[in-house]
Amino acid sequence: MDIKRILVVGAGVMGHGVALVAARSGFDVSMADVKEEFLEKGMLGIKRFYNASIERGKMSQQEVDSALSRIRTSVNLEAEGTEADFVIEAVFENKEVKSNLLSRLNKMCKPGIIFASNTSQLSITELGEASGRPELVIGMHWFNPPPLIRLIEIPIGEKTSRETVETTIEVSRKMGKQPFTCKDSPGFIVNRILNPWYNEGMNLLDEGVATAEDIDKAIRVGGGFRMGTLELRDMVGLDTALQVTENLYQRLRNDKFKPPDCLRRLVMAGKLGRKTGRGFYDHSEKLK
């Protein structure tokens, strides 16, 4: 398939991260969201990353200007959908929200256009049925932050065509990523392995075994990780973390996936991590 323009639906942390990677890789990009303020915030994040890349010597000013010239933003999803050659949705991790979006896109986009869902654990088969074009729906699970993490998981639905799989792999590689395919199973590969790890860090906090700082420091020093379990949850967003963990628990019915009490308490209190300024840690200074 001759893919020139990629439509990214959602300008949040994942959406604008995907958009900047696509533009940096030479694709024309449409980034769509429901409000101009979301798009403005997303573009601010893109420009900050590009500027930091210049400072680190990773990109030249000319390369940044060229990448930015390939990105346009819009609140008119229908107009952007008619021009898209490939769609990546990066909206809230909720089956109904994603299903409704894919159904709408099916009426807007040209026949034969692939819909890739940046879901971390929802069923691609179910999303495909909701879309009306199940053979063209596939998972494209990016990891946070999208510009830096090379991995993309590609879960395959029951009706996803081989051509859809091959095209999505090709797009991923053109973006400089390393794609891995897997079956449409709860949590796919990485979240299936990591969620019990995340949960155990939070269980230690609930049991008073150690402070958040010491739990994360022990993991970094002893395990060689760049970030600890609680730091990672704050970065992803505790509301998203709870949604993913709860869905895995309901689908797998295994207590190792049960959301810890501290995660539920923080979400109920509106302390969602970096994006709200409070989570397991105080991030208020970074919001100023």
PDB file of C-alpha atoms in Angstrom:
ATOM      1  CA  MET A   1       0.000   0.000   0.000  1.00  0.00           C
ATOM      2  CA  ASP A   2       1.171   3.508  -0.806  1.00  0.00           C
ATOM      3  CA  ILE A   3       0.844   5.195   2.584  1.00  0.00           C
ATOM      4  CA  LYS A   4       1.612   8.906   2.591  1.00  0.00           C
ATOM      5  CA  ARG A   5      -0.759  10.454   5.154  1.00  0.00           C
ATOM      6  CA  ILE A   6      -1.322   8.979   8.595  1.00  0.00           C
ATOM      7  CA  LEU A   7      -4.275  10.113  10.693  1.00  0.00           C
ATOM      8  CA  VAL A   8      -3.575  10.022  14.426  1.00  0.00           C
ATOM      9  CA  VAL A   9      -6.750  10.352  16.486  1.00  0.00           C
ATOM     10  CA  GLY A  10      -5.970  11.761  19.917  1.00  0.00           C
ATOM     11  CA  ALA A  11      -3.434  14.464  20.839  1.00  0.00           C
ATOM     12  CA  GLY A  12      -2.624  13.265  24.350  1.00  0.00           C
ATOM     13  CA  VAL A  13       0.688  11.870  25.547  1.00  0.00           C
ATOM     14  CA  MET A  14       0.491   8.818  23.301  1.00  0.00           C
ATOM     15  CA  GLY A  15      -1.215  10.503  20.355  1.00  0.00           C
ATOM     16  CA  HIS A  16       1.140  13.425  19.960  1.00  0.00           C
ATOM     17  CA  GLY A  17       4.085  11.102  20.572  1.00  0.00           C
ATOM     18  CA  VAL A  18       2.964   8.870  17.699  1.00  0.00           C
ATOM     19  CA  ALA A  19       2.367  11.929  15.508  1.00  0.00           C
ATOM     20  CA  LEU A  20       5.856  13.312  16.042  1.00  0.00           C
ATOM     21  CA  VAL A  21       7.460   9.934  15.287  1.00  0.00           C
ATOM     22  CA  ALA A  22       5.415   9.582  12.085  1.00  0.00           C
ATOM     23  CA  ALA A  23       6.330  13.096  10.922  1.00  0.00           C
ATOM     24  CA  ARG A  24       9.994  12.592  11.807  1.00  0.00           C
ATOM     25  CA  SER A  25       9.913   9.422   9.685  1.00  0.00           C
ATOM     26  CA  GLY A  26       8.679  11.241   6.585  1.00  0.00           C
ATOM     27  CA  PHE A  27       4.927  10.649   6.730  1.00  0.00           C
ATOM     28  CA  ASP A  28       2.425  13.463   6.357  1.00  0.00           C
ATOM     29  CA  VAL A  29       0.415  13.531   9.573  1.00  0.00           C
ATOM     30  CA  SER A  30      -3.060  14.688  10.547  1.00  0.00           C
ATOM     31  CA  MET A  31      -3.514  14.868  14.327  1.00  0.00           C
ATOM     32  CA  ALA A  32      -7.174  15.118  15.282  1.00  0.00           C
ATOM     33  CA  ASP A  33      -8.898  15.679  18.602  1.00  0.00           C
ATOM     34  CA  VAL A  34     -12.204  17.043  19.879  1.00  0.00           C
ATOM     35  CA  LYS A  35     -10.901  20.395  21.166  1.00  0.00           C
ATOM     36  CA  GLU A  36      -8.393  22.933  19.892  1.00  0.00           C
ATOM     37  CA  GLU A  37      -6.875  23.198  23.361  1.00  0.00           C
ATOM     38  CA  PHE A  38      -5.985  19.488  23.274  1.00  0.00           C
ATOM     39  CA  LEU A  39      -4.331  19.943  19.898  1.00  0.00           C
ATOM     40  CA  GLU A  40      -2.412  22.998  21.082  1.00  0.00           C
ATOM     41  CA  LYS A  41      -1.135  21.107  24.109  1.00  0.00           C
ATOM     42  CA  GLY A  42      -0.149  18.179  21.885  1.00  0.00           C
ATOM     43  CA  MET A  43       1.750  20.431  19.487  1.00  0.00           C
ATOM     44  CA  LEU A  44       3.517  22.048  22.427  1.00  0.00           C
ATOM     45  CA  GLY A  45       4.700  18.599  23.510  1.00  0.00           C
ATOM     46  CA  ILE A  46       5.908  17.837  19.987  1.00  0.00           C
ATOM     47  CA  LYS A  47       7.842  21.102  19.709  1.00  0.00           C
ATOM     48  CA  ARG A  48       9.435  20.603  23.132  1.00  0.00           C
ATOM     49  CA  PHE A  49      10.658  17.158  22.133  1.00  0.00           C
ATOM     50  CA  TYR A  50      12.004  18.361  18.784  1.00  0.00           C
ATOM     51  CA  ASN A  51      13.772  21.309  20.432  1.00  0.00           C
ATOM     52  CA  ALA A  52      15.347  18.984  22.988  1.00  0.00           C
ATOM     53  CA  SER A  53      16.468  16.774  20.096  1.00  0.00           C
ATOM     54  CA  ILE A  54      18.262  19.761  18.571  1.00  0.00           C
ATOM     55  CA  GLU A  55      19.956  20.513  21.881  1.00  0.00           C
ATOM     56  CA  ARG A  56      21.137  16.903  22.180  1.00  0.00           C
ATOM     57  CA  GLY A  57      22.389  16.888  18.596  1.00  0.00           C
ATOM     58  CA  LYS A  58      19.860  14.223  17.547  1.00  0.00           C
ATOM     59  CA  MET A  59      18.127  16.425  14.945  1.00  0.00           C
ATOM     60  CA  SER A  60      19.096  19.546  13.029  1.00  0.00           C
ATOM     61  CA  GLN A  61      16.946  22.672  12.863  1.00  0.00           C
ATOM     62  CA  GLN A  62      16.268  21.876   9.219  1.00  0.00           C
ATOM     63  CA  GLU A  63      15.064  18.379  10.107  1.00  0.00           C
ATOM     64  CA  VAL A  64      12.798  19.749  12.832  1.00  0.00           C
ATOM     65  CA  ASP A  65      11.321  22.385  10.523  1.00  0.00           C
ATOM     66  CA  SER A  66      10.704  19.726   7.883  1.00  0.00           C
ATOM     67  CA  ALA A  67       8.993  17.405  10.388  1.00  0.00           C
ATOM     68  CA  LEU A  68       6.789  20.184  11.759  1.00  0.00           C
ATOM     69  CA  SER A  69       5.754  21.169   8.238  1.00  0.00           C
ATOM     70  CA  ARG A  70       4.337  17.667   7.779  1.00  0.00           C
ATOM     71  CA  ILE A  71       1.974  17.898  10.778  1.00  0.00           C
ATOM     72  CA  ARG A  72      -1.420  19.505  10.645  1.00  0.00           C
ATOM     73  CA  THR A  73      -4.038  19.534  13.395  1.00  0.00           C
ATOM     74  CA  SER A  74      -7.816  19.480  13.151  1.00  0.00           C
ATOM     75  CA  VAL A  75     -11.019  19.086  15.130  1.00  0.00           C
ATOM     76  CA  ASN A  76     -12.752  18.004  11.911  1.00  0.00           C
ATOM     77  CA  LEU A  77     -12.310  14.248  12.070  1.00  0.00           C
ATOM     78  CA  GLU A  78     -14.473  13.582   9.018  1.00  0.00           C
ATOM     79  CA  ALA A  79     -12.402  15.837   6.769  1.00  0.00           C
ATOM     80  CA  GLU A  80      -9.161  14.243   7.924  1.00  0.00           C
ATOM     81  CA  GLY A  81     -10.608  10.750   7.663  1.00  0.00           C
ATOM     82  CA  THR A  82     -11.369  11.160   3.961  1.00  0.00           C
ATOM     83  CA  GLU A  83      -7.696  11.902   3.213  1.00  0.00           C
ATOM     84  CA  ALA A  84      -6.066   9.297   5.446  1.00  0.00           C
ATOM     85  CA  ASP A  85      -4.081   6.366   4.047  1.00  0.00           C
ATOM     86  CA  PHE A  86      -3.592   4.751   7.472  1.00  0.00           C
ATOM     87  CA  VAL A  87      -5.264   5.463  10.836  1.00  0.00           C
ATOM     88  CA  ILE A  88      -3.803   5.113  14.319  1.00  0.00           C
ATOM     89  CA  GLU A  89      -6.260   5.752  17.128  1.00  0.00           C
ATOM     90  CA  ALA A  90      -4.826   6.774  20.495  1.00  0.00           C
ATOM     91  CA  VAL A  91      -7.917   7.725  22.461  1.00  0.00           C
ATOM     92  CA  PHE A  92      -8.877   6.767  26.023  1.00  0.00           C
ATOM     93  CA  GLU A  93      -8.410   3.094  26.909  1.00  0.00           C
ATOM     94  CA  ASN A  94     -12.100   2.184  26.972  1.00  0.00           C
ATOM     95  CA  LYS A  95     -13.792  -0.402  24.768  1.00  0.00           C
ATOM     96  CA  GLU A  96     -16.937   1.639  24.138  1.00  0.00           C
ATOM     97  CA  VAL A  97     -15.007   4.801  23.311  1.00  0.00           C
ATOM     98  CA  LYS A  98     -12.696   3.015  20.895  1.00  0.00           C
ATOM     99  CA  SER A  99     -15.504   0.944  19.347  1.00  0.00           C
ATOM    100  CA  ASN A 100     -17.637   4.013  18.676  1.00  0.00           C
ATOM    101  CA  LEU A 101     -14.677   5.842  17.154  1.00  0.00           C
ATOM    102  CA  LEU A 102     -13.806   2.967  14.816  1.00  0.00           C
ATOM    103  CA  SER A 103     -17.435   2.685  13.733  1.00  0.00           C
ATOM    104  CA  ARG A 104     -17.461   6.407  12.896  1.00  0.00           C
ATOM    105  CA  LEU A 105     -14.163   6.161  11.035  1.00  0.00           C
ATOM    106  CA  ASN A 106     -15.564   3.306   8.941  1.00  0.00           C
ATOM    107  CA  LYS A 107     -18.118   5.726   7.500  1.00  0.00           C
ATOM    108  CA  MET A 108     -15.536   8.473   6.872  1.00  0.00           C
ATOM    109  CA  CYS A 109     -12.485   6.703   5.515  1.00  0.00           C
ATOM    110  CA  LYS A 110     -11.885   5.226   2.094  1.00  0.00           C
ATOM    111  CA  PRO A 111     -12.411   1.461   1.641  1.00  0.00           C
ATOM    112  CA  GLY A 112      -9.268  -0.535   2.321  1.00  0.00           C
ATOM    113  CA  ILE A 113      -7.828   1.847   4.913  1.00  0.00           C
ATOM    114  CA  ILE A 114      -6.304   0.118   7.950  1.00  0.00           C
ATOM    115  CA  PHE A 115      -7.371   1.088  11.480  1.00  0.00           C
ATOM    116  CA  ALA A 116      -4.605   0.468  14.025  1.00  0.00           C
ATOM    117  CA  SER A 117      -5.635   0.669  17.667  1.00  0.00           C
ATOM    118  CA  ASN A 118      -3.115   1.792  20.267  1.00  0.00           C
ATOM    119  CA  THR A 119      -4.703  -0.363  22.928  1.00  0.00           C
ATOM    120  CA  SER A 120      -2.652  -1.965  25.664  1.00  0.00           C
ATOM    121  CA  GLN A 121      -5.012  -4.857  26.376  1.00  0.00           C
ATOM    122  CA  LEU A 122      -8.450  -4.589  24.711  1.00  0.00           C
ATOM    123  CA  SER A 123      -9.599  -7.291  22.295  1.00  0.00           C
ATOM    124  CA  ILE A 124      -8.691  -6.476  18.689  1.00  0.00           C
ATOM    125  CA  THR A 125     -11.270  -9.002  17.524  1.00  0.00           C
ATOM    126  CA  GLU A 126     -14.053  -7.152  19.367  1.00  0.00           C
ATOM    127  CA  LEU A 127     -12.855  -3.757  18.148  1.00  0.00           C
ATOM    128  CA  GLY A 128     -12.718  -5.141  14.627  1.00  0.00           C
ATOM    129  CA  GLU A 129     -16.323  -6.307  14.766  1.00  0.00           C
ATOM    130  CA  ALA A 130     -17.416  -2.909  16.059  1.00  0.00           C
ATOM    131  CA  SER A 131     -15.585  -1.147  13.226  1.00  0.00           C
ATOM    132  CA  GLY A 132     -17.439  -2.772  10.352  1.00  0.00           C
ATOM    133  CA  ARG A 133     -14.138  -3.699   8.644  1.00  0.00           C
ATOM    134  CA  PRO A 134     -12.631  -6.385  10.926  1.00  0.00           C
ATOM    135  CA  GLU A 135     -10.138  -7.591   8.308  1.00  0.00           C
ATOM    136  CA  LEU A 136      -8.569  -4.111   8.388  1.00  0.00           C
ATOM    137  CA  VAL A 137      -8.392  -3.630  12.167  1.00  0.00           C
ATOM    138  CA  ILE A 138      -5.190  -4.448  14.018  1.00  0.00           C
ATOM    139  CA  GLY A 139      -3.444  -3.569  17.251  1.00  0.00           C
ATOM    140  CA  MET A 140      -0.503  -1.175  17.279  1.00  0.00           C
ATOM    141  CA  HIS A 141       0.462  -0.900  20.928  1.00  0.00           C
ATOM    142  CA  TRP A 142       3.011   1.857  21.421  1.00  0.00           C
ATOM    143  CA  PHE A 143       4.926   2.305  24.663  1.00  0.00           C
ATOM    144  CA  ASN A 144       5.427   5.501  26.629  1.00  0.00           C
ATOM    145  CA  PRO A 145       7.241   7.641  25.603  1.00  0.00           C
ATOM    146  CA  PRO A 146       6.565   6.771  21.928  1.00  0.00           C
ATOM    147  CA  PRO A 147       9.565   8.681  20.512  1.00  0.00           C
ATOM    148  CA  LEU A 148      12.033   6.754  22.688  1.00  0.00           C
ATOM    149  CA  ILE A 149      10.720   3.200  23.099  1.00  0.00           C
ATOM    150  CA  ARG A 150      11.433   1.083  20.022  1.00  0.00           C
ATOM    151  CA  LEU A 151       8.936  -1.681  20.747  1.00  0.00           C
ATOM    152  CA  ILE A 152       5.518  -1.842  19.096  1.00  0.00           C
ATOM    153  CA  GLU A 153       3.266  -4.805  19.891  1.00  0.00           C
ATOM    154  CA  ILE A 154       1.009  -5.876  17.017  1.00  0.00           C
ATOM    155  CA  PRO A 155      -1.822  -8.082  18.301  1.00  0.00           C
ATOM    156  CA  ILE A 156      -3.775  -9.720  15.501  1.00  0.00           C
ATOM    157  CA  GLY A 157      -7.567 -10.116  15.541  1.00  0.00           C
ATOM    158  CA  GLU A 158      -9.343 -13.284  14.458  1.00  0.00           C
ATOM    159  CA  LYS A 159     -10.370 -11.697  11.136  1.00  0.00           C
ATOM    160  CA  THR A 160      -7.361  -9.434  10.576  1.00  0.00           C
ATOM    161  CA  SER A 161      -5.985 -10.051   7.084  1.00  0.00           C
ATOM    162  CA  ARG A 162      -2.400 -11.019   6.341  1.00  0.00           C
ATOM    163  CA  GLU A 163      -2.018  -7.898   4.164  1.00  0.00           C
ATOM    164  CA  THR A 164      -3.104  -5.738   7.117  1.00  0.00           C
ATOM    165  CA  VAL A 165      -0.458  -7.388   9.314  1.00  0.00           C
ATOM    166  CA  GLU A 166       2.297  -6.988   6.726  1.00  0.00           C
ATOM    167  CA  THR A 167       1.427  -3.339   6.053  1.00  0.00           C
ATOM    168  CA  THR A 168       1.374  -2.467   9.758  1.00  0.00           C
ATOM    169  CA  ILE A 169       4.765  -4.133  10.248  1.00  0.00           C
ATOM    170  CA  GLU A 170       6.122  -2.152   7.296  1.00  0.00           C
ATOM    171  CA  VAL A 171       4.775   1.143   8.684  1.00  0.00           C
ATOM    172  CA  SER A 172       6.241   0.364  12.117  1.00  0.00           C
ATOM    173  CA  ARG A 173       9.665  -0.342  10.652  1.00  0.00           C
ATOM    174  CA  LYS A 174       9.596   2.806   8.546  1.00  0.00           C
ATOM    175  CA  MET A 175       9.072   4.692  11.810  1.00  0.00           C
ATOM    176  CA  GLY A 176      12.230   3.105  13.199  1.00  0.00           C
ATOM    177  CA  LYS A 177      10.378   0.727  15.505  1.00  0.00           C
ATOM    178  CA  GLN A 178      10.783  -2.967  16.202  1.00  0.00           C
ATOM    179  CA  PRO A 179       7.379  -4.646  15.816  1.00  0.00           C
ATOM    180  CA  PHE A 180       6.376  -7.945  17.430  1.00  0.00           C
ATOM    181  CA  THR A 181       3.191  -9.769  16.458  1.00  0.00           C
ATOM    182  CA  CYS A 182       1.131 -11.765  18.935  1.00  0.00           C
ATOM    183  CA  LYS A 183      -2.269 -13.343  19.363  1.00  0.00           C
ATOM    184  CA  ASP A 184      -5.260 -11.326  20.505  1.00  0.00           C
ATOM    185  CA  SER A 185      -4.856 -12.298  24.163  1.00  0.00           C
ATOM    186  CA  PRO A 186      -5.544 -10.162  27.285  1.00  0.00           C
ATOM    187  CA  GLY A 187      -2.576  -7.894  27.989  1.00  0.00           C
ATOM    188  CA  PHE A 188      -0.745  -9.163  24.881  1.00  0.00           C
ATOM    189  CA  ILE A 189       2.938  -9.767  25.806  1.00  0.00           C
ATOM    190  CA  VAL A 190       4.404  -6.907  27.802  1.00  0.00           C
ATOM    191  CA  ASN A 191       1.452  -5.877  29.981  1.00  0.00           C
ATOM    192  CA  ARG A 192       0.690  -9.525  30.742  1.00  0.00           C
ATOM    193  CA  ILE A 193       4.201  -9.815  32.190  1.00  0.00           C
ATOM    194  CA  LEU A 194       4.557  -6.351  33.742  1.00  0.00           C
ATOM    195  CA  ASN A 195       1.190  -5.806  35.432  1.00  0.00           C
ATOM    196  CA  PRO A 196       1.859  -8.277  38.277  1.00  0.00           C
ATOM    197  CA  TRP A 197       5.219  -6.512  38.728  1.00  0.00           C
ATOM    198  CA  TYR A 198       3.530  -3.119  38.928  1.00  0.00           C
ATOM    199  CA  ASN A 199       0.939  -4.496  41.341  1.00  0.00           C
ATOM    200  CA  GLU A 200       3.495  -6.049  43.654  1.00  0.00           C
ATOM    201  CA  GLY A 201       5.271  -2.715  44.017  1.00  0.00           C
ATOM    202  CA  MET A 202       1.972  -1.123  45.034  1.00  0.00           C
ATOM    203  CA  ASN A 203       1.152  -4.027  47.370  1.00  0.00           C
ATOM    204  CA  LEU A 204       4.466  -3.417  49.153  1.00  0.00           C
ATOM    205  CA  LEU A 205       3.430   0.203  49.634  1.00  0.00           C
ATOM    206  CA  ASP A 206      -0.006  -0.832  50.964  1.00  0.00           C
ATOM    207  CA  GLU A 207       1.639  -3.229  53.430  1.00  0.00           C
ATOM    208  CA  GLY A 208       4.043  -0.553  54.672  1.00  0.00           C
ATOM    209  CA  VAL A 209       7.084  -2.616  53.732  1.00  0.00           C
ATOM    210  CA  ALA A 210       8.897   0.471  52.388  1.00  0.00           C
ATOM    211  CA  THR A 211       8.282   3.983  51.079  1.00  0.00           C
ATOM    212  CA  ALA A 212       7.517   4.659  47.443  1.00  0.00           C
ATOM    213  CA  GLU A 213      10.960   6.189  47.022  1.00  0.00           C
ATOM    214  CA  ASP A 214      12.744   3.162  48.490  1.00  0.00           C
ATOM    215  CA  ILE A 215      10.659   0.650  46.531  1.00  0.00           C
ATOM    216  CA  ASP A 216      11.539   2.367  43.278  1.00  0.00           C
ATOM    217  CA  LYS A 217      15.171   2.925  44.222  1.00  0.00           C
ATOM    218  CA  ALA A 218      15.584  -0.764  45.084  1.00  0.00           C
ATOM    219  CA  ILE A 219      14.157  -1.782  41.717  1.00  0.00           C
ATOM    220  CA  ARG A 220      16.376   0.670  39.838  1.00  0.00           C
ATOM    221  CA  VAL A 221      19.563  -0.310  41.659  1.00  0.00           C
ATOM    222  CA  GLY A 222      18.894  -4.018  42.065  1.00  0.00           C
ATOM    223  CA  GLY A 223      17.151  -4.704  38.785  1.00  0.00           C
ATOM    224  CA  GLY A 224      18.908  -2.258  36.499  1.00  0.00           C
ATOM    225  CA  PHE A 225      15.680  -0.523  35.485  1.00  0.00           C
ATOM    226  CA  ARG A 226      15.641   3.122  34.422  1.00  0.00           C
ATOM    227  CA  MET A 227      12.465   3.720  36.447  1.00  0.00           C
ATOM    228  CA  GLY A 228      10.745   1.985  39.340  1.00  0.00           C
ATOM    229  CA  THR A 229       7.259   0.503  39.344  1.00  0.00           C
ATOM    230  CA  LEU A 230       5.537   3.458  41.028  1.00  0.00           C
ATOM    231  CA  GLU A 231       7.380   6.054  38.945  1.00  0.00           C
ATOM    232  CA  LEU A 232       6.219   4.270  35.802  1.00  0.00           C
ATOM    233  CA  ARG A 233       2.619   4.215  36.977  1.00  0.00           C
ATOM    234  CA  ASP A 234       2.730   7.961  37.638  1.00  0.00           C
ATOM    235  CA  MET A 235       4.106   8.544  34.141  1.00  0.00           C
ATOM    236  CA  VAL A 236       1.442   6.436  32.419  1.00  0.00           C
ATOM    237  CA  GLY A 237      -1.388   7.947  34.484  1.00  0.00           C
ATOM    238  CA  LEU A 238      -3.021   6.197  37.402  1.00  0.00           C
ATOM    239  CA  ASP A 239      -6.484   6.330  35.845  1.00  0.00           C
ATOM    240  CA  THR A 240      -5.179   4.533  32.764  1.00  0.00           C
ATOM    241  CA  ALA A 241      -3.249   2.107  34.972  1.00  0.00           C
ATOM    242  CA  LEU A 242      -6.392   1.294  36.954  1.00  0.00           C
ATOM    243  CA  GLN A 243      -8.468   0.842  33.804  1.00  0.00           C
ATOM    244  CA  VAL A 244      -5.936  -1.541  32.270  1.00  0.00           C
ATOM    245  CA  THR A 245      -5.377  -3.500  35.481  1.00  0.00           C
ATOM    246  CA  GLU A 246      -9.101  -3.818  36.212  1.00  0.00           C
ATOM    247  CA  ASN A 247      -9.818  -5.045  32.680  1.00  0.00           C
ATOM    248  CA  LEU A 248      -7.045  -7.637  32.903  1.00  0.00           C
ATOM    249  CA  TYR A 249      -8.331  -8.799  36.279  1.00  0.00           C
ATOM    250  CA  GLN A 250     -11.907  -9.140  35.006  1.00  0.00           C
ATOM    251  CA  ARG A 251     -10.821 -11.041  31.895  1.00  0.00           C
ATOM    252  CA  LEU A 252      -8.214 -13.332  33.460  1.00  0.00           C
ATOM    253  CA  ARG A 253      -9.719 -13.720  36.961  1.00  0.00           C
ATOM    254  CA  ASN A 254      -6.319 -14.127  38.550  1.00  0.00           C
ATOM    255  CA  ASP A 255      -5.565 -12.264  41.788  1.00  0.00           C
ATOM    256  CA  LYS A 256      -2.097 -11.266  40.608  1.00  0.00           C
ATOM    257  CA  PHE A 257      -3.870  -8.792  38.293  1.00  0.00           C
ATOM    258  CA  LYS A 258      -6.192  -7.387  40.992  1.00  0.00           C
ATOM    259  CA  PRO A 259      -5.770  -3.584  41.323  1.00  0.00           C
ATOM    260  CA  PRO A 260      -4.071  -2.676  44.657  1.00  0.00           C
ATOM    261  CA  ASP A 261      -5.955  -0.541  47.180  1.00  0.00           C
ATOM    262  CA  CYS A 262      -3.532   2.395  46.971  1.00  0.00           C
ATOM    263  CA  LEU A 263      -4.117   2.656  43.216  1.00  0.00           C
ATOM    264  CA  ARG A 264      -7.890   2.825  43.712  1.00  0.00           C
ATOM    265  CA  ARG A 265      -7.556   5.412  46.499  1.00  0.00           C
ATOM    266  CA  LEU A 266      -5.350   7.730  44.481  1.00  0.00           C
ATOM    267  CA  VAL A 267      -7.638   7.597  41.445  1.00  0.00           C
ATOM    268  CA  MET A 268     -10.715   8.292  43.616  1.00  0.00           C
ATOM    269  CA  ALA A 269      -8.889  11.329  45.024  1.00  0.00           C
ATOM    270  CA  GLY A 270      -8.084  12.619  41.527  1.00  0.00           C
ATOM    271  CA  LYS A 271      -4.353  12.073  42.031  1.00  0.00           C
ATOM    272  CA  LEU A 272      -3.533  10.598  38.655  1.00  0.00           C
ATOM    273  CA  GLY A 273       0.241  11.039  38.461  1.00  0.00           C
ATOM    274  CA  ARG A 274       2.264  13.484  36.407  1.00  0.00           C
ATOM    275  CA  LYS A 275      -0.683  14.877  34.470  1.00  0.00           C
ATOM    276  CA  THR A 276      -2.439  16.150  37.614  1.00  0.00           C
ATOM    277  CA  GLY A 277       0.696  16.974  39.598  1.00  0.00           C
ATOM    278  CA  ARG A 278       0.124  14.306  42.259  1.00  0.00           C
ATOM    279  CA  GLY A 279       0.230  10.529  42.316  1.00  0.00           C
ATOM    280  CA  PHE A 280       2.641   8.343  44.206  1.00  0.00           C
ATOM    281  CA  TYR A 281       4.927  11.377  43.948  1.00  0.00           C
ATOM    282  CA  ASP A 282       4.568  15.166  43.914  1.00  0.00           C
ATOM    283  CA  HIS A 283       4.952  16.439  40.337  1.00  0.00           C
ATOM    284  CA  SER A 284       3.448  19.884  40.901  1.00  0.00           C
ATOM    285  CA  GLU A 285       6.662  21.738  40.054  1.00  0.00           C
ATOM    286  CA  LYS A 286       6.762  20.125  36.619  1.00  0.00           C
ATOM    287  CA  LEU A 287       3.300  21.489  35.764  1.00  0.00           C
ATOM    288  CA  LYS A 288       4.367  25.110  36.276  1.00  0.00           C
TER     289      LYS A 288
END
